[in-house]
Short mmCIF file of C-alpha atoms and ligand atoms in Angstrom, two decimals:
data_model
loop_
_atom_site.label_atom_id
_atom_site.label_comp_id
_atom_site.label_asym_id
_atom_site.label_seq_id
_atom_site.Cartn_x
_atom_site.Cartn_y
_atom_site.Cartn_z
CA MET A 838 -14.79 -6.47 43.30
CA PRO A 839 -14.14 -8.50 46.43
CA PHE A 840 -11.36 -10.68 47.08
CA ALA A 841 -13.90 -14.02 47.75
CA LEU A 842 -17.31 -14.36 47.78
CA PRO A 843 -19.27 -17.93 48.72
CA GLU A 844 -21.73 -18.98 46.35
CA ILE A 845 -24.86 -20.44 47.97
CA GLY A 846 -27.70 -21.95 45.35
CA ASP A 847 -31.38 -22.42 46.48
CA GLU A 848 -30.70 -26.17 47.05
CA GLU A 849 -28.43 -25.04 49.86
CA ILE A 850 -30.91 -22.52 51.37
CA ALA A 851 -33.96 -25.05 51.03
CA GLU A 852 -31.97 -27.57 52.88
CA VAL A 853 -31.20 -25.34 55.61
CA VAL A 854 -34.78 -24.21 55.60
CA SER A 855 -35.62 -28.26 55.90
CA ALA A 856 -32.86 -28.59 58.89
CA LEU A 857 -34.62 -25.48 60.70
CA LYS A 858 -38.49 -27.07 60.40
CA SER A 859 -37.52 -30.52 61.02
CA GLY A 860 -36.81 -30.02 64.58
CA TRP A 861 -33.36 -31.40 64.92
CA VAL A 862 -30.84 -28.33 64.28
CA THR A 863 -27.38 -29.26 65.86
CA THR A 864 -25.64 -32.31 65.01
CA GLY A 865 -27.88 -35.35 63.74
CA PRO A 866 -28.85 -36.67 60.35
CA LYS A 867 -27.88 -33.95 57.62
CA THR A 868 -24.13 -34.30 59.24
CA ALA A 869 -24.19 -37.86 58.93
CA GLN A 870 -25.49 -37.39 55.71
CA PHE A 871 -22.43 -34.94 54.86
CA GLU A 872 -20.14 -37.23 56.48
CA ARG A 873 -21.45 -39.90 54.10
CA ASP A 874 -21.68 -38.21 51.07
CA PHE A 875 -17.83 -36.63 51.75
CA GLY A 876 -16.68 -40.24 52.08
CA ALA A 877 -18.18 -41.06 48.39
CA PHE A 878 -16.70 -38.00 46.78
CA LEU A 879 -13.35 -39.30 48.17
CA GLY A 880 -14.21 -42.52 46.34
CA ALA A 881 -14.38 -43.96 49.82
CA ASP A 882 -14.42 -47.87 50.94
CA GLU A 883 -15.62 -48.58 54.53
CA GLY A 884 -12.33 -47.89 55.78
CA LEU A 885 -11.88 -44.24 55.33
CA HIS A 886 -13.64 -42.30 58.20
CA CYS A 887 -15.27 -38.78 57.43
CA ILE A 888 -15.48 -36.94 60.81
CA ALA A 889 -17.31 -33.58 60.56
CA VAL A 890 -16.44 -30.50 62.46
CA ASN A 891 -17.16 -27.10 63.18
CA SER A 892 -13.88 -25.78 61.37
CA ALA A 893 -10.74 -27.24 60.39
CA THR A 894 -9.00 -25.71 63.23
CA ALA A 895 -10.96 -28.12 65.40
CA GLY A 896 -9.97 -30.98 63.03
CA LEU A 897 -6.04 -30.34 63.00
CA HIS A 898 -6.75 -29.90 66.88
CA LEU A 899 -8.27 -33.47 67.51
CA ALA A 900 -6.06 -35.14 65.01
CA LEU A 901 -3.12 -34.02 67.16
CA GLU A 902 -4.77 -35.34 69.95
CA ALA A 903 -5.97 -38.24 68.47
CA VAL A 904 -2.07 -39.24 67.67
CA GLY A 905 -0.89 -38.43 71.45
CA ILE A 906 0.99 -35.20 70.63
CA GLY A 907 1.97 -33.71 73.88
CA PRO A 908 4.37 -31.44 75.82
CA GLY A 909 7.86 -32.29 74.73
CA ASP A 910 6.49 -33.12 71.30
CA GLU A 911 7.78 -31.11 68.13
CA VAL A 912 5.52 -30.77 64.97
CA ILE A 913 7.40 -29.59 61.84
CA THR A 914 5.07 -27.39 59.51
CA THR A 915 5.51 -24.78 57.08
CA THR A 916 5.92 -20.77 57.96
CA HIS A 917 4.22 -19.94 54.88
CA THR A 918 1.12 -20.54 56.05
CA PHE A 919 -2.13 -19.22 58.22
CA THR A 920 -1.58 -19.59 62.22
CA ALA A 921 -4.30 -21.91 62.30
CA THR A 922 -2.22 -24.72 61.05
CA ALA A 923 0.55 -24.25 63.82
CA GLU A 924 -1.44 -22.83 67.11
CA VAL A 925 -3.08 -26.17 67.25
CA VAL A 926 0.14 -27.70 68.17
CA ARG A 927 0.44 -25.43 71.25
CA TYR A 928 -3.48 -26.07 72.22
CA LEU A 929 -1.44 -29.31 73.24
CA GLY A 930 1.59 -27.85 74.83
CA ALA A 931 3.85 -29.21 72.36
CA ASP A 932 6.21 -27.26 70.12
CA VAL A 933 6.17 -25.83 66.53
CA ARG A 934 9.49 -26.21 64.71
CA LEU A 935 8.52 -23.67 61.78
CA VAL A 936 10.49 -24.55 58.04
CA ASP A 937 10.89 -23.07 54.73
CA ILE A 938 9.18 -23.37 51.39
CA ASP A 939 10.07 -24.98 48.11
CA PRO A 940 10.10 -21.50 46.09
CA ALA A 941 9.03 -23.10 43.04
CA THR A 942 5.71 -24.49 44.60
CA LEU A 943 5.34 -22.12 47.84
CA ASN A 944 4.97 -25.88 49.51
CA ILE A 945 6.78 -26.78 52.54
CA ASP A 946 10.42 -28.10 51.10
CA PRO A 947 10.80 -31.84 52.08
CA ALA A 948 14.72 -30.93 52.61
CA ALA A 949 14.25 -28.53 55.16
CA ILE A 950 11.74 -31.00 56.94
CA GLU A 951 14.72 -33.74 57.04
CA ALA A 952 17.23 -30.87 58.41
CA ALA A 953 14.55 -30.04 61.37
CA ILE A 954 14.08 -33.43 62.74
CA THR A 955 15.21 -33.76 66.52
CA PRO A 956 14.56 -36.86 68.82
CA ARG A 957 11.41 -34.88 70.01
CA THR A 958 10.01 -35.02 66.51
CA LYS A 959 6.63 -36.57 66.52
CA ALA A 960 4.49 -35.42 63.69
CA LEU A 961 4.73 -33.27 60.37
CA LEU A 962 2.01 -31.33 59.07
CA PRO A 963 1.81 -30.16 55.59
CA VAL A 964 -0.07 -27.38 54.22
CA HIS A 965 -1.62 -27.96 50.13
CA TYR A 966 -0.48 -24.61 49.60
CA ALA A 967 -3.23 -22.35 47.64
CA GLY A 968 -4.64 -25.98 46.41
CA LEU A 969 -1.04 -27.09 44.70
CA ALA A 970 -0.28 -30.88 46.70
CA ALA A 971 2.48 -30.65 48.79
CA ASP A 972 5.23 -33.33 47.84
CA MET A 973 3.63 -35.90 49.28
CA PRO A 974 5.77 -38.73 48.67
CA ALA A 975 8.86 -37.69 49.66
CA ILE A 976 7.06 -36.12 53.09
CA LEU A 977 5.25 -39.60 53.58
CA ALA A 978 8.98 -41.23 52.85
CA ILE A 979 10.31 -38.94 55.54
CA ALA A 980 7.74 -39.46 57.93
CA GLN A 981 8.45 -43.61 57.32
CA ARG A 982 12.21 -43.51 57.98
CA HIS A 983 11.49 -41.67 60.96
CA GLY A 984 8.56 -43.11 62.66
CA LEU A 985 6.54 -39.72 62.47
CA LYS A 986 2.76 -38.88 62.29
CA VAL A 987 1.47 -36.84 59.02
CA ILE A 988 -1.28 -35.11 59.46
CA GLU A 989 -2.36 -32.99 56.39
CA ASP A 990 -3.56 -29.21 56.33
CA ALA A 991 -6.18 -29.63 53.28
CA ALA A 992 -7.94 -26.31 53.80
CA HIS A 993 -7.15 -25.17 50.46
CA ALA A 994 -7.12 -28.63 48.85
CA LEU A 995 -10.41 -29.60 48.04
CA PRO A 996 -10.32 -31.18 45.27
CA THR A 997 -6.30 -31.19 44.76
CA THR A 998 -4.88 -34.89 43.68
CA SER A 999 -1.31 -36.06 44.10
CA GLY A 1000 -0.12 -39.08 41.73
CA GLY A 1001 -3.59 -39.07 40.63
CA ARG A 1002 -5.24 -39.73 44.01
CA LEU A 1003 -7.60 -37.02 45.47
CA VAL A 1004 -5.95 -35.55 48.60
CA GLY A 1005 -7.53 -37.24 51.81
CA THR A 1006 -6.85 -40.92 50.36
CA LEU A 1007 -3.07 -40.53 50.12
CA GLY A 1008 -1.97 -42.53 52.88
CA SER A 1009 -1.39 -40.38 55.86
CA ASP A 1010 -2.58 -40.49 59.20
CA ALA A 1011 -5.10 -37.85 58.93
CA THR A 1012 -6.38 -35.34 56.40
CA VAL A 1013 -8.24 -31.96 57.40
CA PHE A 1014 -10.47 -29.83 55.09
CA SER A 1015 -11.96 -26.86 55.83
CA PHE A 1016 -15.24 -24.94 54.94
CA TYR A 1017 -14.81 -21.74 55.99
CA ALA A 1018 -16.57 -18.89 54.07
CA ASN A 1019 -13.73 -18.22 51.75
CA LYS A 1020 -13.00 -21.87 50.72
CA THR A 1021 -13.29 -23.86 47.89
CA ILE A 1022 -16.88 -25.03 49.29
CA THR A 1023 -18.28 -23.60 52.39
CA THR A 1024 -21.02 -24.30 55.35
CA GLY A 1025 -19.95 -20.95 57.20
CA GLU A 1026 -17.65 -22.64 59.65
CA GLY A 1027 -16.96 -26.11 59.13
CA GLY A 1028 -14.37 -28.49 58.53
CA MET A 1029 -13.42 -32.39 58.09
CA LEU A 1030 -10.95 -34.82 59.48
CA VAL A 1031 -10.49 -37.73 57.19
CA THR A 1032 -8.57 -41.04 58.26
CA ARG A 1033 -8.09 -44.47 57.55
CA ASP A 1034 -6.71 -45.06 61.29
CA ALA A 1035 -10.30 -46.68 62.96
CA ALA A 1036 -8.45 -45.55 66.47
CA LEU A 1037 -7.78 -42.47 65.56
CA ALA A 1038 -11.41 -41.90 64.33
CA LYS A 1039 -12.77 -43.42 67.34
CA ARG A 1040 -10.75 -40.74 69.97
CA ALA A 1041 -11.46 -37.91 67.48
CA LYS A 1042 -15.33 -38.66 67.82
CA VAL A 1043 -15.53 -38.64 71.57
CA MET A 1044 -13.03 -35.86 71.87
CA ARG A 1045 -15.41 -33.90 69.02
CA LEU A 1046 -18.06 -33.80 71.76
CA HIS A 1047 -16.83 -33.29 75.49
CA GLY A 1048 -15.44 -36.91 75.53
CA MET A 1049 -18.94 -38.58 75.57
CA SER A 1050 -18.71 -42.11 74.91
CA ARG A 1051 -22.44 -41.73 72.73
CA ASP A 1052 -23.28 -38.32 71.26
CA ALA A 1053 -26.80 -37.04 71.57
CA PHE A 1054 -28.09 -38.29 67.89
CA ASP A 1055 -26.79 -42.11 68.45
CA ARG A 1056 -28.51 -41.69 72.15
CA PHE A 1057 -32.03 -39.80 70.67
CA THR A 1058 -32.22 -42.46 67.35
CA ALA A 1059 -31.00 -45.90 69.35
CA THR A 1060 -33.58 -48.60 69.17
CA VAL A 1061 -33.92 -48.59 72.62
CA PRO A 1062 -33.58 -44.75 73.36
CA SER A 1063 -31.12 -43.94 76.31
CA TRP A 1064 -30.07 -41.41 78.83
CA THR A 1065 -26.99 -42.64 79.70
CA TYR A 1066 -23.44 -41.81 78.57
CA GLU A 1067 -19.67 -41.95 80.17
CA ILE A 1068 -17.49 -38.86 80.17
CA VAL A 1069 -14.27 -40.56 79.00
CA ALA A 1070 -12.01 -37.30 78.78
CA PRO A 1071 -12.41 -33.72 79.29
CA GLY A 1072 -13.34 -33.25 75.42
CA PHE A 1073 -14.00 -30.60 73.29
CA LYS A 1074 -17.25 -28.50 71.70
CA TYR A 1075 -16.23 -29.32 67.89
CA ASN A 1076 -19.12 -30.85 66.24
CA LEU A 1077 -20.93 -29.74 63.12
CA THR A 1078 -24.50 -28.11 63.17
CA ASP A 1079 -26.97 -29.93 60.96
CA ILE A 1080 -27.92 -26.23 59.62
CA ALA A 1081 -24.21 -26.24 58.66
CA ALA A 1082 -24.56 -29.73 57.21
CA ALA A 1083 -27.32 -28.63 54.90
CA LEU A 1084 -25.28 -25.96 53.14
CA GLY A 1085 -21.97 -28.91 52.75
CA ILE A 1086 -24.39 -31.56 51.46
CA HIS A 1087 -25.14 -29.19 48.34
CA GLN A 1088 -21.85 -27.66 48.18
CA LEU A 1089 -19.95 -30.77 47.92
CA ARG A 1090 -22.70 -31.55 45.12
CA ARG A 1091 -21.51 -28.64 43.04
CA LEU A 1092 -17.85 -29.02 43.62
CA PRO A 1093 -17.11 -30.20 40.17
CA GLY A 1094 -18.41 -27.51 38.87
CA PHE A 1095 -16.98 -25.14 40.85
CA GLN A 1096 -13.71 -26.69 40.17
CA GLN A 1097 -13.91 -26.21 36.43
CA GLN A 1098 -15.09 -22.75 36.87
CA ARG A 1099 -11.81 -22.06 39.03
CA GLU A 1100 -9.98 -24.03 36.58
CA ARG A 1101 -11.03 -22.04 33.93
CA LEU A 1102 -10.49 -18.60 35.83
CA ALA A 1103 -7.12 -19.67 36.24
CA ALA A 1104 -6.44 -20.35 32.75
CA ALA A 1105 -8.32 -16.76 32.05
CA TYR A 1106 -5.46 -14.88 34.16
CA ASP A 1107 -2.34 -17.12 32.99
CA ALA A 1108 -3.38 -15.80 29.57
CA ALA A 1109 -4.14 -12.24 30.59
CA LEU A 1110 -0.84 -12.29 32.61
CA ALA A 1111 1.52 -13.91 30.16
CA GLY A 1112 4.24 -11.31 29.59
CA LEU A 1113 4.15 -8.96 32.59
CA PRO A 1114 7.09 -8.83 35.39
CA LEU A 1115 5.24 -10.84 37.39
CA ARG A 1116 5.85 -14.58 38.52
CA LEU A 1117 2.51 -16.91 37.59
CA PRO A 1118 1.17 -19.25 40.22
CA PRO A 1119 3.29 -22.88 39.67
CA ARG A 1120 0.86 -25.44 37.86
CA ALA A 1121 -0.04 -28.89 39.15
CA LEU A 1122 1.81 -31.81 37.94
CA SER A 1123 0.97 -33.32 34.60
CA GLY A 1124 -2.39 -35.10 35.25
CA ASP A 1125 -2.48 -33.90 38.73
CA THR A 1126 -5.86 -31.44 39.74
CA HIS A 1127 -4.86 -28.09 41.38
CA ALA A 1128 -7.68 -27.27 43.17
CA TRP A 1129 -7.08 -22.96 42.34
CA HIS A 1130 -8.11 -21.71 46.54
CA LEU A 1131 -5.79 -18.98 45.62
CA TYR A 1132 -4.30 -17.48 42.93
CA VAL A 1133 -1.26 -16.15 43.94
CA VAL A 1134 1.36 -14.06 41.79
CA ARG A 1135 4.75 -12.57 42.82
CA LEU A 1136 5.86 -9.42 41.31
CA ALA A 1137 9.50 -9.48 39.76
CA ASP A 1138 12.20 -7.36 40.75
CA ASP A 1139 12.15 -5.08 37.58
CA ALA A 1140 8.33 -4.76 38.16
CA GLY A 1141 8.89 -1.28 39.01
CA VAL A 1142 6.71 -0.90 41.87
CA PRO A 1143 6.79 -2.35 45.32
CA ARG A 1144 4.30 -4.80 46.54
CA ASP A 1145 2.28 -2.90 49.03
CA ARG A 1146 2.51 0.06 46.58
CA PHE A 1147 1.12 -2.31 43.91
CA ILE A 1148 -1.77 -3.36 46.43
CA GLU A 1149 -2.78 -0.10 46.93
CA ARG A 1150 -3.27 0.65 43.39
CA LEU A 1151 -5.72 -2.16 43.05
CA TYR A 1152 -7.52 -1.11 46.00
CA ALA A 1153 -7.97 2.06 44.42
CA ALA A 1154 -9.13 0.44 41.42
CA GLY A 1155 -12.04 -1.47 43.37
CA ILE A 1156 -9.96 -4.70 43.25
CA GLY A 1157 -9.94 -6.78 46.31
CA CYS A 1158 -6.73 -8.49 46.91
CA SER A 1159 -4.76 -10.20 49.77
CA VAL A 1160 -1.60 -11.82 50.65
CA HIS A 1161 -1.28 -15.20 51.73
CA TYR A 1162 0.47 -15.53 54.14
CA ILE A 1163 2.32 -12.91 56.27
CA PRO A 1164 4.47 -15.93 57.19
CA LEU A 1165 4.40 -17.45 60.63
CA HIS A 1166 8.02 -16.22 61.61
CA LEU A 1167 6.89 -12.46 60.96
CA HIS A 1168 3.96 -12.45 63.74
CA PRO A 1169 5.00 -11.57 67.46
CA TYR A 1170 3.77 -14.93 69.13
CA TRP A 1171 6.01 -17.23 66.82
CA ARG A 1172 8.96 -14.74 66.37
CA ASP A 1173 9.51 -14.56 70.09
CA ARG A 1174 8.68 -17.54 71.30
CA TYR A 1175 10.84 -19.56 68.73
CA ALA A 1176 13.51 -16.40 68.37
CA LEU A 1177 12.78 -16.62 64.65
CA GLU A 1178 14.43 -14.32 62.19
CA PRO A 1179 13.37 -13.78 58.10
CA SER A 1180 16.89 -15.03 57.21
CA MET A 1181 16.14 -18.15 58.36
CA PHE A 1182 13.30 -18.69 56.17
CA PRO A 1183 14.76 -17.27 53.08
CA HIS A 1184 12.46 -18.52 50.50
CA SER A 1185 9.32 -17.63 52.32
CA GLN A 1186 10.58 -14.01 53.17
CA HIS A 1187 11.37 -13.38 49.40
CA ALA A 1188 8.03 -14.62 48.41
CA TYR A 1189 5.70 -12.98 51.18
CA GLU A 1190 7.61 -9.68 49.99
CA ARG A 1191 6.51 -9.70 46.46
CA MET A 1192 3.13 -11.77 46.66
CA VAL A 1193 -0.52 -10.80 45.62
CA SER A 1194 -3.36 -13.23 46.26
CA LEU A 1195 -5.55 -11.81 42.99
CA PRO A 1196 -9.87 -12.11 43.43
CA LEU A 1197 -10.60 -16.12 42.63
CA TYR A 1198 -13.90 -17.21 43.40
CA THR A 1199 -16.89 -18.95 41.35
CA ARG A 1200 -19.10 -16.08 40.70
CA MET A 1201 -16.51 -14.27 38.70
CA THR A 1202 -16.62 -14.13 35.17
CA GLU A 1203 -13.90 -14.07 32.43
CA ALA A 1204 -14.48 -10.60 31.84
CA ASP A 1205 -14.10 -10.18 35.45
CA VAL A 1206 -10.77 -11.46 35.01
CA ALA A 1207 -10.01 -9.16 32.54
CA ARG A 1208 -10.82 -6.35 34.70
CA VAL A 1209 -8.31 -7.34 37.11
CA ALA A 1210 -5.52 -8.09 34.36
CA ASP A 1211 -6.19 -4.29 32.88
CA ALA A 1212 -5.77 -3.19 36.77
CA VAL A 1213 -2.96 -4.93 37.32
CA ARG A 1214 -1.38 -4.01 34.04
CA ALA A 1215 -2.05 -0.32 35.28
CA ALA A 1216 -0.44 -0.97 38.39
CA LEU A 1217 2.53 -2.02 37.03
CA ARG A 1218 3.20 0.93 35.01
C1 LIG B 1415 -8.34 -21.86 56.28
C2 LIG B 1415 -7.30 -22.24 56.85
C3 LIG B 1415 -7.47 -22.75 57.94
C4 LIG B 1415 -8.38 -23.16 59.14
O1 LIG B 1415 -9.95 -23.11 58.76
P1 LIG B 1415 -11.08 -23.08 59.65
O2 LIG B 1415 -12.03 -24.29 59.10
O3 LIG B 1415 -11.21 -21.51 59.49
O4 LIG B 1415 -10.65 -23.50 61.06
C5 LIG B 1415 -6.54 -23.80 58.29
N1 LIG B 1415 -5.30 -23.67 57.63
C6 LIG B 1415 -4.82 -22.99 56.27
C7 LIG B 1415 -4.15 -23.16 55.32
C8 LIG B 1415 -6.17 -22.41 56.13
O5 LIG B 1415 -5.93 -21.57 55.09
#
């Protein structure tokens, strides 16, 4: 059983074929439609800008660039994330301040953020770990008090809610979703930058495509077609192709069904694993939605088996699993650049040493969950 598997249907395939046959394969009408549909999914009004990009990494880079992050600045994020969250800060020559998590939620700890703020701090970069919303009311309040930007890494958070509102509409400066192969919807590779800030949106759109004042599709479809454009900055090549957007249009339509299935599977895991020496994943607050990108358990201290041995046993039983994440403070680049030690991140370190992500994807059945649970029970013996 694999750890993750995308669910691509006939509608997606037909839409990709239609893009291929249309003669327009790069950024064009299907990307524009995907952006509009994404805004509609978020319940958008005119003021919400959705900007399709070829990865969440690209979207995070564009958002930080557009809010003016640069050399001398510091951006605070969680150590318990994928390196993409933090590397984009380094692309811009700014520094990363990694902080610890709240062990209850595995999300960035607002108190740790507050303690890490210096006069150089310019932005906060929370991650909605596993699909559970970070404490956005607290994070936005800290940002307001200190005059900081907030960019949300929402790679796991489609569809996640906080206080009943969807991530993407919570009032931060920008939110970035991922459509990587194992995320809750996929375009193979892709992402979406969402913002209410018109200036940020304008800058990100220009920087998405070489710093060009008008993109190829605008020029091609203008009432008076035009070959002219201006380069206003040394931009990037971060646009999403129509081939990828064709997948996204239908993945998005299926998202409510995908979400129900993920909820069902997570509940089946909770029931099947109850009573074992495991700490089960934290739940969303009452009335809120957990996107269930990941189902992460932590071995109890009396589990009787070290985590690495536990994973070997699951592998031997044919069960794919993973660890999210090897915290950034343990990776040579981050450790050495900032002289980091595990003792600076006790909660992340403690969780990392005990955690395992079990398979969770929409094509799984409840019988698959039972099979994983049997293998977990056997591995704990
Ligand atoms: C997947 C992921 C990313 C990067 O997404 P891409 O679309 O692959 O660039 C960033 N942050 C987190 C937390 C992720 O899980």
